[in-house]
N, CA, C and O atoms as a GROMACS GRO file, in nm:
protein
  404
    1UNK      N    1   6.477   7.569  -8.654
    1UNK     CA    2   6.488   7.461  -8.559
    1UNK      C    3   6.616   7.480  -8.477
    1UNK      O    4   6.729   7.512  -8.515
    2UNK      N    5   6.567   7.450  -8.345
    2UNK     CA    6   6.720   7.471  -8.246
    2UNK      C    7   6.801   7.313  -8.252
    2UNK      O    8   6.724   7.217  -8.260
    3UNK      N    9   6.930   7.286  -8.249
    3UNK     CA   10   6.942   7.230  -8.165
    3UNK      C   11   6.930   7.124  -8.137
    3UNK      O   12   6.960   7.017  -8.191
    4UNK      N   13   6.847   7.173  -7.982
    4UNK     CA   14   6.778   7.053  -7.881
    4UNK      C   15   6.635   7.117  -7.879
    4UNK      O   16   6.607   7.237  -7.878
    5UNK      N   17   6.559   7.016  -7.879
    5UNK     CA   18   6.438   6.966  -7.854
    5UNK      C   19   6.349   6.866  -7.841
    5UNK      O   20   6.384   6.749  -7.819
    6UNK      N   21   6.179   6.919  -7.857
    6UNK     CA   22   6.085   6.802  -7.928
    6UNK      C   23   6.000   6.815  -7.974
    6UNK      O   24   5.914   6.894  -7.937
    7UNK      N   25   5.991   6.719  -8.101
    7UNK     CA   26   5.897   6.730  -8.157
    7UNK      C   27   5.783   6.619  -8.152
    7UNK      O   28   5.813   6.500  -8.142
    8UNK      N   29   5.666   6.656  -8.158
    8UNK     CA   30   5.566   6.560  -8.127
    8UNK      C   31   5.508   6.576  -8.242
    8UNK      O   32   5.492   6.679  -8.306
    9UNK      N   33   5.455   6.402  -8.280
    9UNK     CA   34   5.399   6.356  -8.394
    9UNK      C   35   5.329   6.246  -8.348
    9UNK      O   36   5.344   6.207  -8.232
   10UNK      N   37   5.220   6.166  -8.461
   10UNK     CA   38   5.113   6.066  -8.446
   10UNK      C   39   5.029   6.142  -8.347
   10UNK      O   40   5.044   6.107  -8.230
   11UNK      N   41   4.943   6.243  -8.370
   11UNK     CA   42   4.848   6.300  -8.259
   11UNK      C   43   4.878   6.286  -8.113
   11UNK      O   44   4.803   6.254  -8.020
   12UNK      N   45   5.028   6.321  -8.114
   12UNK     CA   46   5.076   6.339  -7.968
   12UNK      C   47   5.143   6.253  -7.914
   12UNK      O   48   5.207   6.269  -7.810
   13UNK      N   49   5.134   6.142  -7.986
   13UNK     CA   50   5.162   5.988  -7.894
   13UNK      C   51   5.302   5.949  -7.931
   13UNK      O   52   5.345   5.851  -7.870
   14UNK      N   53   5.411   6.023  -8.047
   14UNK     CA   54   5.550   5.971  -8.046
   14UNK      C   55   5.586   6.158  -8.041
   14UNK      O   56   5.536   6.247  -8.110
   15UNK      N   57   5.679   6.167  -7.941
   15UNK     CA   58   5.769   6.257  -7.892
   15UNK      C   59   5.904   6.245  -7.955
   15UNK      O   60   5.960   6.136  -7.944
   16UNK      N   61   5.968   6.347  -8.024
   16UNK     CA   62   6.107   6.307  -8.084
   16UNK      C   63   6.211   6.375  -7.996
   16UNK      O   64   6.245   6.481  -8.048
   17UNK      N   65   6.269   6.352  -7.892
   17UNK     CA   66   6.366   6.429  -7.851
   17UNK      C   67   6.521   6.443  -7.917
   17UNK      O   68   6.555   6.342  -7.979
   18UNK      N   69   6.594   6.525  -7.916
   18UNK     CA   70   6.692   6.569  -7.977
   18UNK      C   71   6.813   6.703  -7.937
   18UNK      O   72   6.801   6.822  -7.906
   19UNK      N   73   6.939   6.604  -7.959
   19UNK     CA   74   7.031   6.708  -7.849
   19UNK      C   75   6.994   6.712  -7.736
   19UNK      O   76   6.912   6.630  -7.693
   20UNK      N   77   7.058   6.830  -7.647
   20UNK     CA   78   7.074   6.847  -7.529
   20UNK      C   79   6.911   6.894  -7.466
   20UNK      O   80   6.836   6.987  -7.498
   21UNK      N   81   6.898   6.778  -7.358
   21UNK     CA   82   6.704   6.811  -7.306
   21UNK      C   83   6.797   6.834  -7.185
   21UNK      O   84   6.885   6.753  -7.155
   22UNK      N   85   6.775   6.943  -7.119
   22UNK     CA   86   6.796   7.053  -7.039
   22UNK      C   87   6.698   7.096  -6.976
   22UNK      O   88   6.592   7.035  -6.991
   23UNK      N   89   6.700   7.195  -6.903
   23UNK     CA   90   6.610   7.296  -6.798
   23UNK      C   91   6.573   7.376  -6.955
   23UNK      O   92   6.456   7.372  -6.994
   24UNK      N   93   6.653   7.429  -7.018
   24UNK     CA   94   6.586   7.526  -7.082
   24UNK      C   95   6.529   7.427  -7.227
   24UNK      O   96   6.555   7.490  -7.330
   25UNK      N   97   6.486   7.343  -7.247
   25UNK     CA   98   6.428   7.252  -7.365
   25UNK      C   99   6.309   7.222  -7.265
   25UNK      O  100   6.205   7.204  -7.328
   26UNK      N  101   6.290   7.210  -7.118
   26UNK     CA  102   6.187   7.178  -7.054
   26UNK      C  103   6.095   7.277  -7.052
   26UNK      O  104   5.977   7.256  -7.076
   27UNK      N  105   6.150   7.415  -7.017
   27UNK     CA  106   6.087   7.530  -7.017
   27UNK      C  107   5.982   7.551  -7.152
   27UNK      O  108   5.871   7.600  -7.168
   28UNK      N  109   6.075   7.491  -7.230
   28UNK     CA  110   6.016   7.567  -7.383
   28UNK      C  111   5.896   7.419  -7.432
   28UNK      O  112   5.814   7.430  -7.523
   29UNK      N  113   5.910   7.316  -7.363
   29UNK     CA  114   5.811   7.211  -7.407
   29UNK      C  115   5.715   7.169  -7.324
   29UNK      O  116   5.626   7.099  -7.372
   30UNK      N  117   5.712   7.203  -7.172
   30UNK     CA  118   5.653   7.137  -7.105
   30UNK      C  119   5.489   7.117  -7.088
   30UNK      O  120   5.418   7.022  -7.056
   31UNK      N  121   5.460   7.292  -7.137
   31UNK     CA  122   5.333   7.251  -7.086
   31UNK      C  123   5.269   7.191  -7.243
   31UNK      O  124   5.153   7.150  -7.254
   32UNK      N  125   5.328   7.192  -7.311
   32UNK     CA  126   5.283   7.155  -7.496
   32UNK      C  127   5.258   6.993  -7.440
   32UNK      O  128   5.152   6.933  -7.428
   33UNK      N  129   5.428   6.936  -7.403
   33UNK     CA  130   5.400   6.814  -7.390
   33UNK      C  131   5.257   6.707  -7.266
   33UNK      O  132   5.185   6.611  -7.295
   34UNK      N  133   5.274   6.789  -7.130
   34UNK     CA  134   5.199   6.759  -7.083
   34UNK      C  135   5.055   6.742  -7.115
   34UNK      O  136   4.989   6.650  -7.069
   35UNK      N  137   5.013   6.824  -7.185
   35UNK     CA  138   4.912   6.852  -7.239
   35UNK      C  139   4.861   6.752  -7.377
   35UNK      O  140   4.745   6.742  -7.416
   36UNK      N  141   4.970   6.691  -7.432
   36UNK     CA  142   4.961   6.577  -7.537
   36UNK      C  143   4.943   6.451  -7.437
   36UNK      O  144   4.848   6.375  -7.452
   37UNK      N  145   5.023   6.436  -7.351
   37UNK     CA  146   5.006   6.282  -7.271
   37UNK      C  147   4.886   6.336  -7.190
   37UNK      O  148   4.901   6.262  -7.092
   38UNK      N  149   4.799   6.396  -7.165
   38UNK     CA  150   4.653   6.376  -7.132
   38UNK      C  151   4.543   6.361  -7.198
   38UNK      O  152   4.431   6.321  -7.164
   39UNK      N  153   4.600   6.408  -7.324
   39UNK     CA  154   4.468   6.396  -7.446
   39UNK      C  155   4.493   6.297  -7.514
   39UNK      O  156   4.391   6.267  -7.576
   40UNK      N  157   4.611   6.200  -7.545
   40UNK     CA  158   4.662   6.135  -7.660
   40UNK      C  159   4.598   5.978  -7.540
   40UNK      O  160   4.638   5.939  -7.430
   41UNK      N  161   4.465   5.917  -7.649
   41UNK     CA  162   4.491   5.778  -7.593
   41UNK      C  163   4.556   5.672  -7.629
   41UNK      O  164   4.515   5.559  -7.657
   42UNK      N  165   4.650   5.712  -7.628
   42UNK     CA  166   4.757   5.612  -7.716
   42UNK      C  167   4.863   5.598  -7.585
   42UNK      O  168   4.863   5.680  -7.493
   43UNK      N  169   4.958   5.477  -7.591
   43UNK     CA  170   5.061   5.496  -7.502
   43UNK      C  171   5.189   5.565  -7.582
   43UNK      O  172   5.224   5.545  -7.698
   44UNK      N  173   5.245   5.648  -7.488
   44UNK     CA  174   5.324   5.744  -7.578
   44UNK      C  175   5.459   5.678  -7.593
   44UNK      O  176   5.503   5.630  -7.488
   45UNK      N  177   5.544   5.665  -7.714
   45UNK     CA  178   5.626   5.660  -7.760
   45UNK      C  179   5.736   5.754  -7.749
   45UNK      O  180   5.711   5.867  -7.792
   46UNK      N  181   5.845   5.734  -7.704
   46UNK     CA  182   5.992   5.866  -7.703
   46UNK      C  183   6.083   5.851  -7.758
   46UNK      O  184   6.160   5.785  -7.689
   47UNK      N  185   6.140   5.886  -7.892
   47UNK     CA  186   6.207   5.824  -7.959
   47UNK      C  187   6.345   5.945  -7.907
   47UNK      O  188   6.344   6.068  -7.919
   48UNK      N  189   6.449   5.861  -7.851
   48UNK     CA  190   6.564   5.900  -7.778
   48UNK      C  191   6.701   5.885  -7.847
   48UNK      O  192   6.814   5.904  -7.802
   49UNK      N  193   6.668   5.852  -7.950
   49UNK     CA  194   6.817   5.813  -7.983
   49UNK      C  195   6.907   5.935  -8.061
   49UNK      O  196   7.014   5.906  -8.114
   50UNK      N  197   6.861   6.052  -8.062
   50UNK     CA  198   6.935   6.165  -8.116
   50UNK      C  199   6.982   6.261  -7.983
   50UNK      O  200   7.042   6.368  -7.970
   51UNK      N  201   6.928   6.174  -7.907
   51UNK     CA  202   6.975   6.278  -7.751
   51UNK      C  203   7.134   6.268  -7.713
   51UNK      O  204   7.177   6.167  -7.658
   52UNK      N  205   7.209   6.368  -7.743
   52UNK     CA  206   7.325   6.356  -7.698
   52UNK      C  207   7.365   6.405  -7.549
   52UNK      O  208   7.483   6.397  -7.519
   53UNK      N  209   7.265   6.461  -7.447
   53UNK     CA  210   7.265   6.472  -7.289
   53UNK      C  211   7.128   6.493  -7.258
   53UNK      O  212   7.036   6.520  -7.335
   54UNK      N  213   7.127   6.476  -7.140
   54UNK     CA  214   7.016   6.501  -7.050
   54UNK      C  215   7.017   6.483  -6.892
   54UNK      O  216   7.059   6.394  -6.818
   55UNK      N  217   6.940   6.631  -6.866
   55UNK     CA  218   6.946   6.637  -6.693
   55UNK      C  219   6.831   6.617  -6.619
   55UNK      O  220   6.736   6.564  -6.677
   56UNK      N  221   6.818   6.652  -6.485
   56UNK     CA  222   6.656   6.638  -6.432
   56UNK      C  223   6.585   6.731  -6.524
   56UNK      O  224   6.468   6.695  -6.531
   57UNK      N  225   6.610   6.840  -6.602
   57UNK     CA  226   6.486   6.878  -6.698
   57UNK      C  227   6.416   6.793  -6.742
   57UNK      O  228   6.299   6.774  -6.710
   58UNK      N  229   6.518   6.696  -6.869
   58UNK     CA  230   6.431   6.600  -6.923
   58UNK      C  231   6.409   6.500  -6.868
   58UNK      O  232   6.358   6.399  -6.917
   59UNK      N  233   6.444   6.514  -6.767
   59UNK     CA  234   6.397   6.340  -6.649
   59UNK      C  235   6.239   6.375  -6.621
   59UNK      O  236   6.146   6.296  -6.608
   60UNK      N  237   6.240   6.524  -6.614
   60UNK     CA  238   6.099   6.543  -6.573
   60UNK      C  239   6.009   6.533  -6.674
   60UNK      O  240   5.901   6.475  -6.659
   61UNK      N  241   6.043   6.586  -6.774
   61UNK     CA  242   6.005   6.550  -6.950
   61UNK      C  243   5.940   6.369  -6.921
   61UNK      O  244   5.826   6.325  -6.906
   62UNK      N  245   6.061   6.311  -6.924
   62UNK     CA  246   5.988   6.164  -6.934
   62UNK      C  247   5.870   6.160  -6.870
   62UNK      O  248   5.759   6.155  -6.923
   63UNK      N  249   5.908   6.166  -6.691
   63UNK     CA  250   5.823   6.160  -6.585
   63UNK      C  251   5.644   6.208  -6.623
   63UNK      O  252   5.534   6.157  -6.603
   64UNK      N  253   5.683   6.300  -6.671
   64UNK     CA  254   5.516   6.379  -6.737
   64UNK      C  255   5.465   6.261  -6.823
   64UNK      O  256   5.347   6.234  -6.805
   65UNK      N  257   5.527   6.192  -6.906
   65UNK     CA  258   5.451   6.082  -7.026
   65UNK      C  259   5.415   5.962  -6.924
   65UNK      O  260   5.312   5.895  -6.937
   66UNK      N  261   5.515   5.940  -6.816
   66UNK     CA  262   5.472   5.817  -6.689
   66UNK      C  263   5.372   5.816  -6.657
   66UNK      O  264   5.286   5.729  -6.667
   67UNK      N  265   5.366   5.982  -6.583
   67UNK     CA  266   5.258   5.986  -6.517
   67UNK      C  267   5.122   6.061  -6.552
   67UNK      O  268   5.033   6.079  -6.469
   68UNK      N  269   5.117   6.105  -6.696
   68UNK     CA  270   5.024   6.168  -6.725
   68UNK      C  271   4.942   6.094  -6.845
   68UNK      O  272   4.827   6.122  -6.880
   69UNK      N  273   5.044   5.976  -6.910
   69UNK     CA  274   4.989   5.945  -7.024
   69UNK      C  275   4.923   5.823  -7.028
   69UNK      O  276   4.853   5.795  -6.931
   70UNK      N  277   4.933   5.731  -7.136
   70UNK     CA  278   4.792   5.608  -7.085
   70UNK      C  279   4.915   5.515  -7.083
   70UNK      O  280   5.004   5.518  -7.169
   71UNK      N  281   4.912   5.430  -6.976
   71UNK     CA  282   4.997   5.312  -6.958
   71UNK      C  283   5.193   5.377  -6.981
   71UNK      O  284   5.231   5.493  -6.993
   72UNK      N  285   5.274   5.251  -6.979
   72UNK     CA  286   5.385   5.276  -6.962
   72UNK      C  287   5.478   5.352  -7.128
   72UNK      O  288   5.472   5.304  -7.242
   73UNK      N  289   5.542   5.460  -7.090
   73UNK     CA  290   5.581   5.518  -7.238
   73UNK      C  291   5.685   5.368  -7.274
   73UNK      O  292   5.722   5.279  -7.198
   74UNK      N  293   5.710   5.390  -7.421
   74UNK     CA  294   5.814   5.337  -7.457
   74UNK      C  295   5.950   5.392  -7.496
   74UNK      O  296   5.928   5.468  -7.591
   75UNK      N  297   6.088   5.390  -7.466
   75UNK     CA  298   6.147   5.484  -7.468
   75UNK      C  299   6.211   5.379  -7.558
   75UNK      O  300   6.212   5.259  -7.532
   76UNK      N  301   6.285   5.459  -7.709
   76UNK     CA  302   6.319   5.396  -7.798
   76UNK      C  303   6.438   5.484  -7.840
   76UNK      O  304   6.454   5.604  -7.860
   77UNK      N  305   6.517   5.374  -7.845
   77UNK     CA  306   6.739   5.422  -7.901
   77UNK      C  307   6.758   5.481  -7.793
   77UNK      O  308   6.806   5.594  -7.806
   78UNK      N  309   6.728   5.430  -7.632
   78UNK     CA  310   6.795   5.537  -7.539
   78UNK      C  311   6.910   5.500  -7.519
   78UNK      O  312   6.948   5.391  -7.478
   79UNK      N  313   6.998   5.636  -7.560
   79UNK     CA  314   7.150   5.623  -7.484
   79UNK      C  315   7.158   5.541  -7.380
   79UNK      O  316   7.068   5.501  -7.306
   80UNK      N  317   7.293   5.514  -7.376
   80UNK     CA  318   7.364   5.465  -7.216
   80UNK      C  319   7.333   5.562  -7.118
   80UNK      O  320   7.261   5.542  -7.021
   81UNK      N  321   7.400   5.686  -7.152
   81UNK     CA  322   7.410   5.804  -7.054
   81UNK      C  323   7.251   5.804  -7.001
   81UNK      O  324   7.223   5.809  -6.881
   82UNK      N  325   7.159   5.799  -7.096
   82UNK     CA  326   7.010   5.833  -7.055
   82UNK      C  327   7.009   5.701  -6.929
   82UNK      O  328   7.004   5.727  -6.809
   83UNK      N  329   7.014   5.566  -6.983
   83UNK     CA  330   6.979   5.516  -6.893
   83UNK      C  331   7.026   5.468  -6.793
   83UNK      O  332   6.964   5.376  -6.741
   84UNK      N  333   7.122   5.504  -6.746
   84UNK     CA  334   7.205   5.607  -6.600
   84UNK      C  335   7.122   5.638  -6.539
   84UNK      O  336   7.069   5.568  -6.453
   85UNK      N  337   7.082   5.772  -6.576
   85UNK     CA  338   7.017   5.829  -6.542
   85UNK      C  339   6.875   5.808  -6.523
   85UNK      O  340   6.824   5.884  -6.440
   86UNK      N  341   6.816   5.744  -6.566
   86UNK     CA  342   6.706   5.646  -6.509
   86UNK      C  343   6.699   5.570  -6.388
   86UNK      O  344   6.618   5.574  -6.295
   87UNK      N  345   6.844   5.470  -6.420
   87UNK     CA  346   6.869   5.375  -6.308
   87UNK      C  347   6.904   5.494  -6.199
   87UNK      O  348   6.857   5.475  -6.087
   88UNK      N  349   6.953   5.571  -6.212
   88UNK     CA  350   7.010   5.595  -6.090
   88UNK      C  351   6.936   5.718  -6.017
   88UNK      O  352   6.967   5.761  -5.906
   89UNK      N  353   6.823   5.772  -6.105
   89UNK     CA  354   6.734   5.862  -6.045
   89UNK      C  355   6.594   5.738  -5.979
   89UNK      O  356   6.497   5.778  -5.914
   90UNK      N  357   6.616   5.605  -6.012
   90UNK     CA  358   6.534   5.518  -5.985
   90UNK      C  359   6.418   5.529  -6.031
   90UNK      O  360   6.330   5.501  -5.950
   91UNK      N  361   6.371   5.573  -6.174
   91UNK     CA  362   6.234   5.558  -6.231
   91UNK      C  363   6.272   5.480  -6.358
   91UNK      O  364   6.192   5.491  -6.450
   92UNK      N  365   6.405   5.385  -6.383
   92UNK     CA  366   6.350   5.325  -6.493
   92UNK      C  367   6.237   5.236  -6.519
   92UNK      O  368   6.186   5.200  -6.625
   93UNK      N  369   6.209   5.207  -6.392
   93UNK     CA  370   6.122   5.083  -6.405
   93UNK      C  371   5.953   5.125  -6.471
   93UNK      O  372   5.866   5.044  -6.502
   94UNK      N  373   5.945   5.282  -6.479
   94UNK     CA  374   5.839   5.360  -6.526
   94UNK      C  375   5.803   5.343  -6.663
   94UNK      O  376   5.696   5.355  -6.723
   95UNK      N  377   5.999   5.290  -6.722
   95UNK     CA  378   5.890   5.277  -6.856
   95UNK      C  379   5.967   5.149  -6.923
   95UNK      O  380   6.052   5.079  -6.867
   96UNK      N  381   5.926   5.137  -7.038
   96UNK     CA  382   5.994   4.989  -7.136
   96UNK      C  383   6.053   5.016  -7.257
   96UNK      O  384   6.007   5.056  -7.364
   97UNK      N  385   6.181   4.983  -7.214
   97UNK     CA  386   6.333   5.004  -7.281
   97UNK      C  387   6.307   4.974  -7.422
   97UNK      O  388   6.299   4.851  -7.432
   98UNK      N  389   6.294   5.021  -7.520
   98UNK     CA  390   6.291   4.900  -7.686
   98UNK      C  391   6.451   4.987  -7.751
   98UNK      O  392   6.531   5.063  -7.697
   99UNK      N  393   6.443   4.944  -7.848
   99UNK     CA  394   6.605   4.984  -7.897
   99UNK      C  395   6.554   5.066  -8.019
   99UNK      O  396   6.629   5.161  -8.041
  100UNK      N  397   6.467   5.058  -8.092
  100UNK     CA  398   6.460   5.132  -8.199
  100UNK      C  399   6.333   5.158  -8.225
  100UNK      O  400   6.241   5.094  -8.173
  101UNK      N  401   6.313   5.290  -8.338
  101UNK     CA  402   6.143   5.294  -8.376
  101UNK      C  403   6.070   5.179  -8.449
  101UNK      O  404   5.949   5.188  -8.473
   0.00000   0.00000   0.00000
């Protein structure tokens, strides 16, 4: 195990991210993940709270569960820093904030 990553569990529908989600954690998950938020009818779950950074890689990471998966993800223990970066890339409103799993 590296690191940073994700791992996906519940038949696709909770995503575990961890450490630094980067360009190169996007590279190495993207098409796995995309490919879970089209098959998974579940609304997907992101459990965020082991993320210690994140750039437009994993902004795009989220963005894929927005827009590919069923209804709004839930993003759960997101950092401050993460949701910065939400607000200020202007897609928090994509998904619904909860604090824990």
């Amino acid at each position: 195990m590296t690191d940073s990553g994700v791992t996906v569990q519940d038949q696709g529908s909770l995503w575990v991210m961890y450490g630094e989600i980067d360009a190169a954690v996007q590279s190495r998950h993207e098409d796995e993940l995309v490919r879970h938020a089209q098959s998974t009818g579940s609304r997907i779950r992101i459990d965020l709270t082991a993320v210690t950074f994140m750039d437009s890689g994993g902004l795009r990471l989220l963005y894929h569960a927005a827009t590919a998966g069923a209804g709004k993800p839930a993003l759960l223990g997101t950092p401050q820093r993460v949701r910065d970066l939400l607000d200020l890339s202007g897609v928090v409103t994509l998904f619904e904030l909860e604090e824990s799993r």
